[in-house]
Amino acid sequence: MPTSTVTGQHTKTARMDIHQVADELVRGLGPTLVAALTGSRDRKLPAKWAKPDGPTPTVAFTQRLQLGHRAWATLVTDESAHIARQWFIGGNPLLGEDTPLTAIREDRGREVIEAVAAFLSDQPDA
């Protein structure tokens, strides 16, 4: 995957309102998985964040939402939403067999973005 794709998606996500970021993730992954990737114990909180007049997530939750969105949006440019969702919930050898959801929750951003790039490049051992 070209570096321009990674940086381009970073720029797009950074310019989005956090409520829009949450909305796109909730629509793609569902509120339970979005709660899991942020570390929220409240499965209903992501749906609240997704509303334009909803509460603003904490800084840590915002960072994880943005990372999750970058990964999601990059994946769905080349893959179906179903494949992207499977990528988020499946064990990944580049993440020590952790799921990308877990890696995002643990703030392992570089590893997550490298795993996205490897998946889209079809290079699982990259």
Backbone atoms as SQL, in Angstrom:
CREATE TABLE atoms (id INTEGER PRIMARY KEY, chain TEXT, resi INTEGER, resn TEXT, atom TEXT, x REAL, y REAL, z REAL);
INSERT INTO atoms VALUES
  (1, 'A', 1, 'MET', 'N', 0.853, -1.169, 0.000),
  (2, 'A', 1, 'MET', 'CA', 0.000, 0.000, 0.000),
  (3, 'A', 1, 'MET', 'C', 0.900, 1.233, 0.000),
  (4, 'A', 2, 'PRO', 'N', 0.644, 2.158, -0.896),
  (5, 'A', 2, 'PRO', 'CA', 1.486, 3.353, -0.953),
  (6, 'A', 2, 'PRO', 'C', 1.388, 4.198, 0.311),
  (7, 'A', 3, 'THR', 'N', 2.501, 4.850, 0.637),
  (8, 'A', 3, 'THR', 'CA', 2.523, 5.738, 1.799),
  (9, 'A', 3, 'THR', 'C', 1.486, 6.838, 1.659),
  (10, 'A', 4, 'SER', 'N', 1.242, 7.274, 0.430),
  (11, 'A', 4, 'SER', 'CA', 0.263, 8.342, 0.217),
  (12, 'A', 4, 'SER', 'C', -1.132, 7.928, 0.673),
  (13, 'A', 5, 'THR', 'N', -1.459, 6.637, 0.561),
  (14, 'A', 5, 'THR', 'CA', -2.754, 6.149, 1.037),
  (15, 'A', 5, 'THR', 'C', -2.835, 6.271, 2.551),
  (16, 'A', 6, 'VAL', 'N', -1.779, 5.875, 3.235),
  (17, 'A', 6, 'VAL', 'CA', -1.747, 5.935, 4.697),
  (18, 'A', 6, 'VAL', 'C', -1.834, 7.379, 5.173),
  (19, 'A', 7, 'THR', 'N', -1.016, 8.242, 4.618),
  (20, 'A', 7, 'THR', 'CA', -1.030, 9.635, 5.059),
  (21, 'A', 7, 'THR', 'C', -2.297, 10.349, 4.612),
  (22, 'A', 8, 'GLY', 'N', -2.793, 9.998, 3.439),
  (23, 'A', 8, 'GLY', 'CA', -4.039, 10.596, 2.963),
  (24, 'A', 8, 'GLY', 'C', -5.205, 10.269, 3.865),
  (25, 'A', 9, 'GLN', 'N', -5.300, 9.011, 4.291),
  (26, 'A', 9, 'GLN', 'CA', -6.394, 8.633, 5.183),
  (27, 'A', 9, 'GLN', 'C', -6.214, 9.263, 6.555),
  (28, 'A', 10, 'HIS', 'N', -4.983, 9.386, 7.006),
  (29, 'A', 10, 'HIS', 'CA', -4.735, 10.064, 8.280),
  (30, 'A', 10, 'HIS', 'C', -5.266, 11.494, 8.219),
  (31, 'A', 11, 'THR', 'N', -4.965, 12.178, 7.133),
  (32, 'A', 11, 'THR', 'CA', -5.420, 13.564, 6.967),
  (33, 'A', 11, 'THR', 'C', -6.941, 13.644, 6.939),
  (34, 'A', 12, 'LYS', 'N', -7.573, 12.753, 6.180),
  (35, 'A', 12, 'LYS', 'CA', -9.043, 12.757, 6.098),
  (36, 'A', 12, 'LYS', 'C', -9.672, 12.535, 7.471),
  (37, 'A', 13, 'THR', 'N', -9.180, 11.542, 8.196),
  (38, 'A', 13, 'THR', 'CA', -9.731, 11.239, 9.517),
  (39, 'A', 13, 'THR', 'C', -9.490, 12.394, 10.485),
  (40, 'A', 14, 'ALA', 'N', -8.297, 12.964, 10.454),
  (41, 'A', 14, 'ALA', 'CA', -7.969, 14.068, 11.366),
  (42, 'A', 14, 'ALA', 'C', -8.863, 15.282, 11.146),
  (43, 'A', 15, 'ARG', 'N', -9.337, 15.458, 9.932),
  (44, 'A', 15, 'ARG', 'CA', -10.188, 16.610, 9.621),
  (45, 'A', 15, 'ARG', 'C', -11.666, 16.363, 9.915),
  (46, 'A', 16, 'MET', 'N', -12.016, 15.144, 10.232),
  (47, 'A', 16, 'MET', 'CA', -13.420, 14.809, 10.499),
  (48, 'A', 16, 'MET', 'C', -13.802, 15.150, 11.936),
  (49, 'A', 17, 'ASP', 'N', -15.057, 15.527, 12.109),
  (50, 'A', 17, 'ASP', 'CA', -15.605, 15.693, 13.448),
  (51, 'A', 17, 'ASP', 'C', -15.628, 14.321, 14.123),
  (52, 'A', 18, 'ILE', 'N', -15.304, 14.254, 15.393),
  (53, 'A', 18, 'ILE', 'CA', -15.217, 12.966, 16.086),
  (54, 'A', 18, 'ILE', 'C', -16.555, 12.237, 16.100),
  (55, 'A', 19, 'HIS', 'N', -17.653, 12.970, 16.075),
  (56, 'A', 19, 'HIS', 'CA', -18.965, 12.325, 16.036),
  (57, 'A', 19, 'HIS', 'C', -19.172, 11.611, 14.698),
  (58, 'A', 20, 'GLN', 'N', -18.665, 12.192, 13.626),
  (59, 'A', 20, 'GLN', 'CA', -18.743, 11.554, 12.311),
  (60, 'A', 20, 'GLN', 'C', -17.844, 10.318, 12.263),
  (61, 'A', 21, 'VAL', 'N', -16.659, 10.413, 12.860),
  (62, 'A', 21, 'VAL', 'CA', -15.749, 9.265, 12.946),
  (63, 'A', 21, 'VAL', 'C', -16.453, 8.118, 13.664),
  (64, 'A', 22, 'ALA', 'N', -17.036, 8.418, 14.819),
  (65, 'A', 22, 'ALA', 'CA', -17.743, 7.394, 15.594),
  (66, 'A', 22, 'ALA', 'C', -18.913, 6.825, 14.800),
  (67, 'A', 23, 'ASP', 'N', -19.652, 7.679, 14.113),
  (68, 'A', 23, 'ASP', 'CA', -20.802, 7.231, 13.331),
  (69, 'A', 23, 'ASP', 'C', -20.388, 6.238, 12.248),
  (70, 'A', 24, 'GLU', 'N', -19.334, 6.550, 11.517),
  (71, 'A', 24, 'GLU', 'CA', -18.883, 5.644, 10.458),
  (72, 'A', 24, 'GLU', 'C', -18.424, 4.307, 11.030),
  (73, 'A', 25, 'LEU', 'N', -17.731, 4.343, 12.161),
  (74, 'A', 25, 'LEU', 'CA', -17.298, 3.088, 12.778),
  (75, 'A', 25, 'LEU', 'C', -18.481, 2.284, 13.310),
  (76, 'A', 26, 'VAL', 'N', -19.426, 2.958, 13.949),
  (77, 'A', 26, 'VAL', 'CA', -20.604, 2.255, 14.477),
  (78, 'A', 26, 'VAL', 'C', -21.387, 1.622, 13.333),
  (79, 'A', 27, 'ARG', 'N', -21.533, 2.338, 12.220),
  (80, 'A', 27, 'ARG', 'CA', -22.252, 1.770, 11.078),
  (81, 'A', 27, 'ARG', 'C', -21.502, 0.595, 10.470),
  (82, 'A', 28, 'GLY', 'N', -20.179, 0.637, 10.493),
  (83, 'A', 28, 'GLY', 'CA', -19.393, -0.436, 9.901),
  (84, 'A', 28, 'GLY', 'C', -19.168, -1.629, 10.804),
  (85, 'A', 29, 'LEU', 'N', -18.873, -1.362, 12.067),
  (86, 'A', 29, 'LEU', 'CA', -18.502, -2.429, 12.999),
  (87, 'A', 29, 'LEU', 'C', -19.580, -2.753, 14.026),
  (88, 'A', 30, 'GLY', 'N', -20.469, -1.810, 14.272),
  (89, 'A', 30, 'GLY', 'CA', -21.469, -1.988, 15.323),
  (90, 'A', 30, 'GLY', 'C', -20.957, -1.417, 16.633),
  (91, 'A', 31, 'PRO', 'N', -21.879, -1.008, 17.513),
  (92, 'A', 31, 'PRO', 'CA', -21.471, -0.348, 18.756),
  (93, 'A', 31, 'PRO', 'C', -20.676, -1.239, 19.707),
  (94, 'A', 32, 'THR', 'N', -20.953, -2.530, 19.720),
  (95, 'A', 32, 'THR', 'CA', -20.230, -3.424, 20.631),
  (96, 'A', 32, 'THR', 'C', -18.754, -3.509, 20.262),
  (97, 'A', 33, 'LEU', 'N', -18.451, -3.660, 18.974),
  (98, 'A', 33, 'LEU', 'CA', -17.048, -3.736, 18.560),
  (99, 'A', 33, 'LEU', 'C', -16.347, -2.388, 18.702),
  (100, 'A', 34, 'VAL', 'N', -17.066, -1.304, 18.467),
  (101, 'A', 34, 'VAL', 'CA', -16.463, 0.022, 18.662),
  (102, 'A', 34, 'VAL', 'C', -16.156, 0.235, 20.143),
  (103, 'A', 35, 'ALA', 'N', -17.052, -0.189, 21.013),
  (104, 'A', 35, 'ALA', 'CA', -16.780, -0.107, 22.455),
  (105, 'A', 35, 'ALA', 'C', -15.541, -0.929, 22.793),
  (106, 'A', 36, 'ALA', 'N', -15.422, -2.112, 22.203),
  (107, 'A', 36, 'ALA', 'CA', -14.268, -2.975, 22.471),
  (108, 'A', 36, 'ALA', 'C', -12.965, -2.324, 22.013),
  (109, 'A', 37, 'LEU', 'N', -12.958, -1.715, 20.844),
  (110, 'A', 37, 'LEU', 'CA', -11.700, -1.133, 20.364),
  (111, 'A', 37, 'LEU', 'C', -11.303, 0.118, 21.134),
  (112, 'A', 38, 'THR', 'N', -12.269, 0.818, 21.713),
  (113, 'A', 38, 'THR', 'CA', -11.923, 2.002, 22.512),
  (114, 'A', 38, 'THR', 'C', -11.574, 1.650, 23.950),
  (115, 'A', 39, 'GLY', 'N', -12.075, 0.512, 24.413),
  (116, 'A', 39, 'GLY', 'CA', -11.891, 0.144, 25.810),
  (117, 'A', 39, 'GLY', 'C', -13.050, 0.572, 26.683),
  (118, 'A', 40, 'SER', 'N', -14.123, 1.051, 26.071),
  (119, 'A', 40, 'SER', 'CA', -15.305, 1.457, 26.840),
  (120, 'A', 40, 'SER', 'C', -16.031, 0.225, 27.367),
  (121, 'A', 41, 'ARG', 'N', -16.465, 0.296, 28.598),
  (122, 'A', 41, 'ARG', 'CA', -17.243, -0.812, 29.174),
  (123, 'A', 41, 'ARG', 'C', -18.727, -0.676, 28.855),
  (124, 'A', 42, 'ASP', 'N', -19.108, 0.477, 28.347),
  (125, 'A', 42, 'ASP', 'CA', -20.506, 0.763, 28.018),
  (126, 'A', 42, 'ASP', 'C', -20.719, 0.554, 26.521),
  (127, 'A', 43, 'ARG', 'N', -21.426, -0.513, 26.162),
  (128, 'A', 43, 'ARG', 'CA', -21.651, -0.831, 24.750),
  (129, 'A', 43, 'ARG', 'C', -22.549, 0.186, 24.053),
  (130, 'A', 44, 'LYS', 'N', -23.263, 0.996, 24.815),
  (131, 'A', 44, 'LYS', 'CA', -24.153, 1.993, 24.220),
  (132, 'A', 44, 'LYS', 'C', -23.453, 3.331, 23.970),
  (133, 'A', 45, 'LEU', 'N', -22.308, 3.522, 24.590),
  (134, 'A', 45, 'LEU', 'CA', -21.607, 4.799, 24.476),
  (135, 'A', 45, 'LEU', 'C', -21.207, 5.142, 23.036),
  (136, 'A', 46, 'PRO', 'N', -20.694, 4.197, 22.237),
  (137, 'A', 46, 'PRO', 'CA', -20.351, 4.555, 20.855),
  (138, 'A', 46, 'PRO', 'C', -21.531, 5.108, 20.051),
  (139, 'A', 47, 'ALA', 'N', -22.725, 4.580, 20.257),
  (140, 'A', 47, 'ALA', 'CA', -23.904, 5.110, 19.556),
  (141, 'A', 47, 'ALA', 'C', -24.194, 6.541, 20.002),
  (142, 'A', 48, 'LYS', 'N', -23.913, 6.846, 21.255),
  (143, 'A', 48, 'LYS', 'CA', -24.096, 8.219, 21.747),
  (144, 'A', 48, 'LYS', 'C', -23.053, 9.149, 21.128),
  (145, 'A', 49, 'TRP', 'N', -21.797, 8.675, 21.036),
  (146, 'A', 49, 'TRP', 'CA', -20.743, 9.476, 20.408),
  (147, 'A', 49, 'TRP', 'C', -21.077, 9.763, 18.949),
  (148, 'A', 50, 'ALA', 'N', -21.775, 8.831, 18.308),
  (149, 'A', 50, 'ALA', 'CA', -22.073, 8.946, 16.879),
  (150, 'A', 50, 'ALA', 'C', -23.124, 10.008, 16.565),
  (151, 'A', 51, 'LYS', 'N', -23.819, 10.477, 17.564),
  (152, 'A', 51, 'LYS', 'CA', -24.834, 11.518, 17.348),
  (153, 'A', 51, 'LYS', 'C', -24.155, 12.885, 17.306),
  (154, 'A', 52, 'PRO', 'N', -24.551, 13.746, 16.358),
  (155, 'A', 52, 'PRO', 'CA', -23.914, 15.068, 16.253),
  (156, 'A', 52, 'PRO', 'C', -23.948, 15.878, 17.548),
  (157, 'A', 53, 'ASP', 'N', -24.990, 15.702, 18.334),
  (158, 'A', 53, 'ASP', 'CA', -25.097, 16.435, 19.597),
  (159, 'A', 53, 'ASP', 'C', -24.768, 15.549, 20.799),
  (160, 'A', 54, 'GLY', 'N', -24.136, 14.410, 20.534),
  (161, 'A', 54, 'GLY', 'CA', -23.798, 13.472, 21.601),
  (162, 'A', 54, 'GLY', 'C', -22.586, 13.920, 22.399),
  (163, 'A', 55, 'PRO', 'N', -22.270, 13.168, 23.448),
  (164, 'A', 55, 'PRO', 'CA', -21.107, 13.507, 24.268),
  (165, 'A', 55, 'PRO', 'C', -19.814, 13.364, 23.466),
  (166, 'A', 56, 'THR', 'N', -18.820, 14.114, 23.849),
  (167, 'A', 56, 'THR', 'CA', -17.510, 14.023, 23.209),
  (168, 'A', 56, 'THR', 'C', -16.684, 12.979, 23.951),
  (169, 'A', 57, 'PRO', 'N', -16.088, 12.036, 23.219),
  (170, 'A', 57, 'PRO', 'CA', -15.266, 11.017, 23.881),
  (171, 'A', 57, 'PRO', 'C', -14.037, 11.632, 24.558),
  (172, 'A', 58, 'THR', 'N', -13.511, 10.930, 25.539),
  (173, 'A', 58, 'THR', 'CA', -12.271, 11.361, 26.189),
  (174, 'A', 58, 'THR', 'C', -11.138, 11.360, 25.168),
  (175, 'A', 59, 'VAL', 'N', -10.016, 11.940, 25.535),
  (176, 'A', 59, 'VAL', 'CA', -8.866, 11.991, 24.634),
  (177, 'A', 59, 'VAL', 'C', -8.431, 10.581, 24.234),
  (178, 'A', 60, 'ALA', 'N', -8.335, 9.668, 25.192),
  (179, 'A', 60, 'ALA', 'CA', -7.911, 8.297, 24.882),
  (180, 'A', 60, 'ALA', 'C', -8.903, 7.620, 23.942),
  (181, 'A', 61, 'PHE', 'N', -10.194, 7.763, 24.212),
  (182, 'A', 61, 'PHE', 'CA', -11.203, 7.165, 23.337),
  (183, 'A', 61, 'PHE', 'C', -11.153, 7.806, 21.953),
  (184, 'A', 62, 'THR', 'N', -10.937, 9.113, 21.893),
  (185, 'A', 62, 'THR', 'CA', -10.847, 9.813, 20.609),
  (186, 'A', 62, 'THR', 'C', -9.680, 9.284, 19.784),
  (187, 'A', 63, 'GLN', 'N', -8.530, 9.108, 20.417),
  (188, 'A', 63, 'GLN', 'CA', -7.358, 8.592, 19.700),
  (189, 'A', 63, 'GLN', 'C', -7.626, 7.198, 19.145),
  (190, 'A', 64, 'ARG', 'N', -8.287, 6.360, 19.918),
  (191, 'A', 64, 'ARG', 'CA', -8.587, 4.999, 19.465),
  (192, 'A', 64, 'ARG', 'C', -9.646, 5.002, 18.367),
  (193, 'A', 65, 'LEU', 'N', -10.625, 5.874, 18.495),
  (194, 'A', 65, 'LEU', 'CA', -11.629, 6.001, 17.430),
  (195, 'A', 65, 'LEU', 'C', -10.965, 6.436, 16.124),
  (196, 'A', 66, 'GLN', 'N', -10.064, 7.390, 16.213),
  (197, 'A', 66, 'GLN', 'CA', -9.388, 7.865, 15.007),
  (198, 'A', 66, 'GLN', 'C', -8.514, 6.777, 14.391),
  (199, 'A', 67, 'LEU', 'N', -7.787, 6.039, 15.202),
  (200, 'A', 67, 'LEU', 'CA', -6.970, 4.946, 14.684),
  (201, 'A', 67, 'LEU', 'C', -7.856, 3.875, 14.054),
  (202, 'A', 68, 'GLY', 'N', -8.926, 3.512, 14.740),
  (203, 'A', 68, 'GLY', 'CA', -9.855, 2.530, 14.193),
  (204, 'A', 68, 'GLY', 'C', -10.457, 2.992, 12.883),
  (205, 'A', 69, 'HIS', 'N', -10.801, 4.265, 12.816),
  (206, 'A', 69, 'HIS', 'CA', -11.372, 4.809, 11.586),
  (207, 'A', 69, 'HIS', 'C', -10.355, 4.790, 10.454),
  (208, 'A', 70, 'ARG', 'N', -9.126, 5.161, 10.748),
  (209, 'A', 70, 'ARG', 'CA', -8.079, 5.123, 9.711),
  (210, 'A', 70, 'ARG', 'C', -7.946, 3.723, 9.143),
  (211, 'A', 71, 'ALA', 'N', -7.909, 2.734, 10.024),
  (212, 'A', 71, 'ALA', 'CA', -7.797, 1.351, 9.564),
  (213, 'A', 71, 'ALA', 'C', -9.030, 0.954, 8.756),
  (214, 'A', 72, 'TRP', 'N', -10.221, 1.242, 9.296),
  (215, 'A', 72, 'TRP', 'CA', -11.473, 0.893, 8.626),
  (216, 'A', 72, 'TRP', 'C', -11.552, 1.540, 7.234),
  (217, 'A', 73, 'ALA', 'N', -11.362, 2.845, 7.188),
  (218, 'A', 73, 'ALA', 'CA', -11.508, 3.568, 5.926),
  (219, 'A', 73, 'ALA', 'C', -10.474, 3.122, 4.896),
  (220, 'A', 74, 'THR', 'N', -9.276, 2.802, 5.341),
  (221, 'A', 74, 'THR', 'CA', -8.252, 2.315, 4.421),
  (222, 'A', 74, 'THR', 'C', -8.636, 0.944, 3.879),
  (223, 'A', 75, 'LEU', 'N', -9.116, 0.071, 4.745),
  (224, 'A', 75, 'LEU', 'CA', -9.516, -1.271, 4.310),
  (225, 'A', 75, 'LEU', 'C', -10.674, -1.240, 3.323),
  (226, 'A', 76, 'VAL', 'N', -11.700, -0.448, 3.614),
  (227, 'A', 76, 'VAL', 'CA', -12.890, -0.480, 2.751),
  (228, 'A', 76, 'VAL', 'C', -12.678, 0.222, 1.411),
  (229, 'A', 77, 'THR', 'N', -11.527, 0.847, 1.219),
  (230, 'A', 77, 'THR', 'CA', -11.246, 1.380, -0.115),
  (231, 'A', 77, 'THR', 'C', -10.953, 0.252, -1.097),
  (232, 'A', 78, 'ASP', 'N', -10.440, -0.877, -0.600),
  (233, 'A', 78, 'ASP', 'CA', -10.082, -2.007, -1.465),
  (234, 'A', 78, 'ASP', 'C', -10.851, -3.285, -1.167),
  (235, 'A', 79, 'GLU', 'N', -11.495, -3.353, -0.029),
  (236, 'A', 79, 'GLU', 'CA', -12.188, -4.574, 0.388),
  (237, 'A', 79, 'GLU', 'C', -13.638, -4.257, 0.739),
  (238, 'A', 80, 'SER', 'N', -14.454, -5.295, 0.816),
  (239, 'A', 80, 'SER', 'CA', -15.849, -5.105, 1.226),
  (240, 'A', 80, 'SER', 'C', -15.905, -4.802, 2.723),
  (241, 'A', 81, 'ALA', 'N', -17.020, -4.250, 3.153),
  (242, 'A', 81, 'ALA', 'CA', -17.212, -3.977, 4.581),
  (243, 'A', 81, 'ALA', 'C', -17.150, -5.275, 5.380),
  (244, 'A', 82, 'HIS', 'N', -17.656, -6.357, 4.810),
  (245, 'A', 82, 'HIS', 'CA', -17.623, -7.657, 5.498),
  (246, 'A', 82, 'HIS', 'C', -16.174, -8.105, 5.728),
  (247, 'A', 83, 'ILE', 'N', -15.346, -8.007, 4.707),
  (248, 'A', 83, 'ILE', 'CA', -13.933, -8.394, 4.845),
  (249, 'A', 83, 'ILE', 'C', -13.236, -7.487, 5.857),
  (250, 'A', 84, 'ALA', 'N', -13.512, -6.200, 5.798),
  (251, 'A', 84, 'ALA', 'CA', -12.896, -5.266, 6.750),
  (252, 'A', 84, 'ALA', 'C', -13.288, -5.619, 8.179),
  (253, 'A', 85, 'ARG', 'N', -14.563, -5.938, 8.378),
  (254, 'A', 85, 'ARG', 'CA', -15.032, -6.314, 9.723),
  (255, 'A', 85, 'ARG', 'C', -14.329, -7.586, 10.190),
  (256, 'A', 86, 'GLN', 'N', -14.206, -8.557, 9.311),
  (257, 'A', 86, 'GLN', 'CA', -13.508, -9.805, 9.653),
  (258, 'A', 86, 'GLN', 'C', -12.057, -9.523, 10.035),
  (259, 'A', 87, 'TRP', 'N', -11.431, -8.594, 9.327),
  (260, 'A', 87, 'TRP', 'CA', -10.047, -8.242, 9.636),
  (261, 'A', 87, 'TRP', 'C', -9.938, -7.713, 11.063),
  (262, 'A', 88, 'PHE', 'N', -10.876, -6.890, 11.485),
  (263, 'A', 88, 'PHE', 'CA', -10.849, -6.310, 12.827),
  (264, 'A', 88, 'PHE', 'C', -11.003, -7.355, 13.932),
  (265, 'A', 89, 'ILE', 'N', -11.771, -8.404, 13.681),
  (266, 'A', 89, 'ILE', 'CA', -12.083, -9.354, 14.756),
  (267, 'A', 89, 'ILE', 'C', -11.275, -10.645, 14.704),
  (268, 'A', 90, 'GLY', 'N', -10.466, -10.823, 13.665),
  (269, 'A', 90, 'GLY', 'CA', -9.673, -12.041, 13.552),
  (270, 'A', 90, 'GLY', 'C', -8.273, -11.862, 14.109),
  (271, 'A', 91, 'GLY', 'N', -7.711, -12.944, 14.631),
  (272, 'A', 91, 'GLY', 'CA', -6.327, -12.909, 15.089),
  (273, 'A', 91, 'GLY', 'C', -5.409, -12.557, 13.927),
  (274, 'A', 92, 'ASN', 'N', -4.357, -11.805, 14.202),
  (275, 'A', 92, 'ASN', 'CA', -3.475, -11.332, 13.147),
  (276, 'A', 92, 'ASN', 'C', -2.032, -11.671, 13.514),
  (277, 'A', 93, 'PRO', 'N', -1.326, -12.417, 12.647),
  (278, 'A', 93, 'PRO', 'CA', 0.045, -12.805, 12.978),
  (279, 'A', 93, 'PRO', 'C', 0.986, -11.614, 13.153),
  (280, 'A', 94, 'LEU', 'N', 0.701, -10.503, 12.488),
  (281, 'A', 94, 'LEU', 'CA', 1.555, -9.319, 12.639),
  (282, 'A', 94, 'LEU', 'C', 1.308, -8.593, 13.955),
  (283, 'A', 95, 'LEU', 'N', 0.255, -9.003, 14.646),
  (284, 'A', 95, 'LEU', 'CA', -0.081, -8.405, 15.945),
  (285, 'A', 95, 'LEU', 'C', 0.073, -9.437, 17.062),
  (286, 'A', 96, 'GLY', 'N', 0.927, -10.422, 16.841),
  (287, 'A', 96, 'GLY', 'CA', 1.138, -11.463, 17.843),
  (288, 'A', 96, 'GLY', 'C', -0.102, -12.312, 18.057),
  (289, 'A', 97, 'GLU', 'N', -0.896, -12.490, 17.009),
  (290, 'A', 97, 'GLU', 'CA', -2.172, -13.212, 17.015),
  (291, 'A', 97, 'GLU', 'C', -3.262, -12.517, 17.823),
  (292, 'A', 98, 'ASP', 'N', -3.014, -11.298, 18.269),
  (293, 'A', 98, 'ASP', 'CA', -4.086, -10.490, 18.857),
  (294, 'A', 98, 'ASP', 'C', -4.981, -10.008, 17.727),
  (295, 'A', 99, 'THR', 'N', -6.198, -9.629, 18.059),
  (296, 'A', 99, 'THR', 'CA', -7.068, -9.022, 17.061),
  (297, 'A', 99, 'THR', 'C', -6.687, -7.552, 16.901),
  (298, 'A', 100, 'PRO', 'N', -6.961, -6.980, 15.739),
  (299, 'A', 100, 'PRO', 'CA', -6.748, -5.546, 15.601),
  (300, 'A', 100, 'PRO', 'C', -7.544, -4.736, 16.629),
  (301, 'A', 101, 'LEU', 'N', -8.736, -5.219, 17.010),
  (302, 'A', 101, 'LEU', 'CA', -9.497, -4.524, 18.061),
  (303, 'A', 101, 'LEU', 'C', -8.670, -4.397, 19.335),
  (304, 'A', 102, 'THR', 'N', -8.025, -5.485, 19.720),
  (305, 'A', 102, 'THR', 'CA', -7.194, -5.481, 20.925),
  (306, 'A', 102, 'THR', 'C', -6.000, -4.551, 20.758),
  (307, 'A', 103, 'ALA', 'N', -5.349, -4.622, 19.611),
  (308, 'A', 103, 'ALA', 'CA', -4.173, -3.776, 19.372),
  (309, 'A', 103, 'ALA', 'C', -4.537, -2.294, 19.399),
  (310, 'A', 104, 'ILE', 'N', -5.702, -1.946, 18.861),
  (311, 'A', 104, 'ILE', 'CA', -6.141, -0.544, 18.909),
  (312, 'A', 104, 'ILE', 'C', -6.399, -0.131, 20.350),
  (313, 'A', 105, 'ARG', 'N', -7.101, -0.979, 21.096),
  (314, 'A', 105, 'ARG', 'CA', -7.394, -0.678, 22.505),
  (315, 'A', 105, 'ARG', 'C', -6.109, -0.505, 23.304),
  (316, 'A', 106, 'GLU', 'N', -5.051, -1.240, 22.923),
  (317, 'A', 106, 'GLU', 'CA', -3.762, -1.161, 23.611),
  (318, 'A', 106, 'GLU', 'C', -2.850, -0.073, 23.032),
  (319, 'A', 107, 'ASP', 'N', -3.399, 0.761, 22.163),
  (320, 'A', 107, 'ASP', 'CA', -2.666, 1.895, 21.584),
  (321, 'A', 107, 'ASP', 'C', -1.416, 1.482, 20.808),
  (322, 'A', 108, 'ARG', 'N', -1.535, 0.406, 20.039),
  (323, 'A', 108, 'ARG', 'CA', -0.426, -0.092, 19.224),
  (324, 'A', 108, 'ARG', 'C', -0.608, 0.372, 17.772),
  (325, 'A', 109, 'GLY', 'N', -0.698, 1.680, 17.614),
  (326, 'A', 109, 'GLY', 'CA', -1.032, 2.282, 16.332),
  (327, 'A', 109, 'GLY', 'C', -0.123, 1.890, 15.183),
  (328, 'A', 110, 'ARG', 'N', 1.165, 1.978, 15.385),
  (329, 'A', 110, 'ARG', 'CA', 2.105, 1.643, 14.307),
  (330, 'A', 110, 'ARG', 'C', 1.890, 0.209, 13.837),
  (331, 'A', 111, 'GLU', 'N', 1.750, -0.715, 14.772),
  (332, 'A', 111, 'GLU', 'CA', 1.539, -2.115, 14.403),
  (333, 'A', 111, 'GLU', 'C', 0.244, -2.294, 13.619),
  (334, 'A', 112, 'VAL', 'N', -0.804, -1.609, 14.049),
  (335, 'A', 112, 'VAL', 'CA', -2.104, -1.728, 13.378),
  (336, 'A', 112, 'VAL', 'C', -2.003, -1.229, 11.941),
  (337, 'A', 113, 'ILE', 'N', -1.425, -0.068, 11.745),
  (338, 'A', 113, 'ILE', 'CA', -1.315, 0.492, 10.396),
  (339, 'A', 113, 'ILE', 'C', -0.417, -0.384, 9.522),
  (340, 'A', 114, 'GLU', 'N', 0.647, -0.938, 10.086),
  (341, 'A', 114, 'GLU', 'CA', 1.496, -1.860, 9.323),
  (342, 'A', 114, 'GLU', 'C', 0.729, -3.124, 8.951),
  (343, 'A', 115, 'ALA', 'N', -0.120, -3.607, 9.846),
  (344, 'A', 115, 'ALA', 'CA', -0.929, -4.796, 9.555),
  (345, 'A', 115, 'ALA', 'C', -1.955, -4.509, 8.462),
  (346, 'A', 116, 'VAL', 'N', -2.541, -3.322, 8.470),
  (347, 'A', 116, 'VAL', 'CA', -3.464, -2.925, 7.393),
  (348, 'A', 116, 'VAL', 'C', -2.718, -2.916, 6.063),
  (349, 'A', 117, 'ALA', 'N', -1.555, -2.280, 6.055),
  (350, 'A', 117, 'ALA', 'CA', -0.772, -2.183, 4.823),
  (351, 'A', 117, 'ALA', 'C', -0.390, -3.565, 4.304),
  (352, 'A', 118, 'ALA', 'N', 0.030, -4.454, 5.196),
  (353, 'A', 118, 'ALA', 'CA', 0.405, -5.804, 4.784),
  (354, 'A', 118, 'ALA', 'C', -0.797, -6.558, 4.223),
  (355, 'A', 119, 'PHE', 'N', -1.949, -6.414, 4.857),
  (356, 'A', 119, 'PHE', 'CA', -3.160, -7.086, 4.386),
  (357, 'A', 119, 'PHE', 'C', -3.521, -6.613, 2.983),
  (358, 'A', 120, 'LEU', 'N', -3.499, -5.316, 2.782),
  (359, 'A', 120, 'LEU', 'CA', -3.871, -4.778, 1.473),
  (360, 'A', 120, 'LEU', 'C', -2.815, -5.055, 0.413),
  (361, 'A', 121, 'SER', 'N', -1.575, -5.245, 0.839),
  (362, 'A', 121, 'SER', 'CA', -0.507, -5.597, -0.096),
  (363, 'A', 121, 'SER', 'C', -0.459, -7.093, -0.333),
  (364, 'A', 122, 'ASP', 'N', -1.289, -7.829, 0.431),
  (365, 'A', 122, 'ASP', 'CA', -1.337, -9.290, 0.352),
  (366, 'A', 122, 'ASP', 'C', 0.005, -9.895, 0.717),
  (367, 'A', 123, 'GLN', 'N', 0.647, -9.312, 1.729),
  (368, 'A', 123, 'GLN', 'CA', 1.933, -9.777, 2.216),
  (369, 'A', 123, 'GLN', 'C', 1.829, -10.065, 3.709),
  (370, 'A', 124, 'PRO', 'N', 1.272, -11.213, 4.096),
  (371, 'A', 124, 'PRO', 'CA', 1.074, -11.483, 5.519),
  (372, 'A', 124, 'PRO', 'C', 2.357, -11.535, 6.336),
  (373, 'A', 125, 'ASP', 'N', 3.503, -11.740, 5.696),
  (374, 'A', 125, 'ASP', 'CA', 4.763, -11.818, 6.435),
  (375, 'A', 125, 'ASP', 'C', 5.570, -10.531, 6.348),
  (376, 'A', 126, 'ALA', 'N', 4.953, -9.448, 5.907),
  (377, 'A', 126, 'ALA', 'CA', 5.680, -8.173, 5.739),
  (378, 'A', 126, 'ALA', 'C', 6.185, -7.634, 7.056);
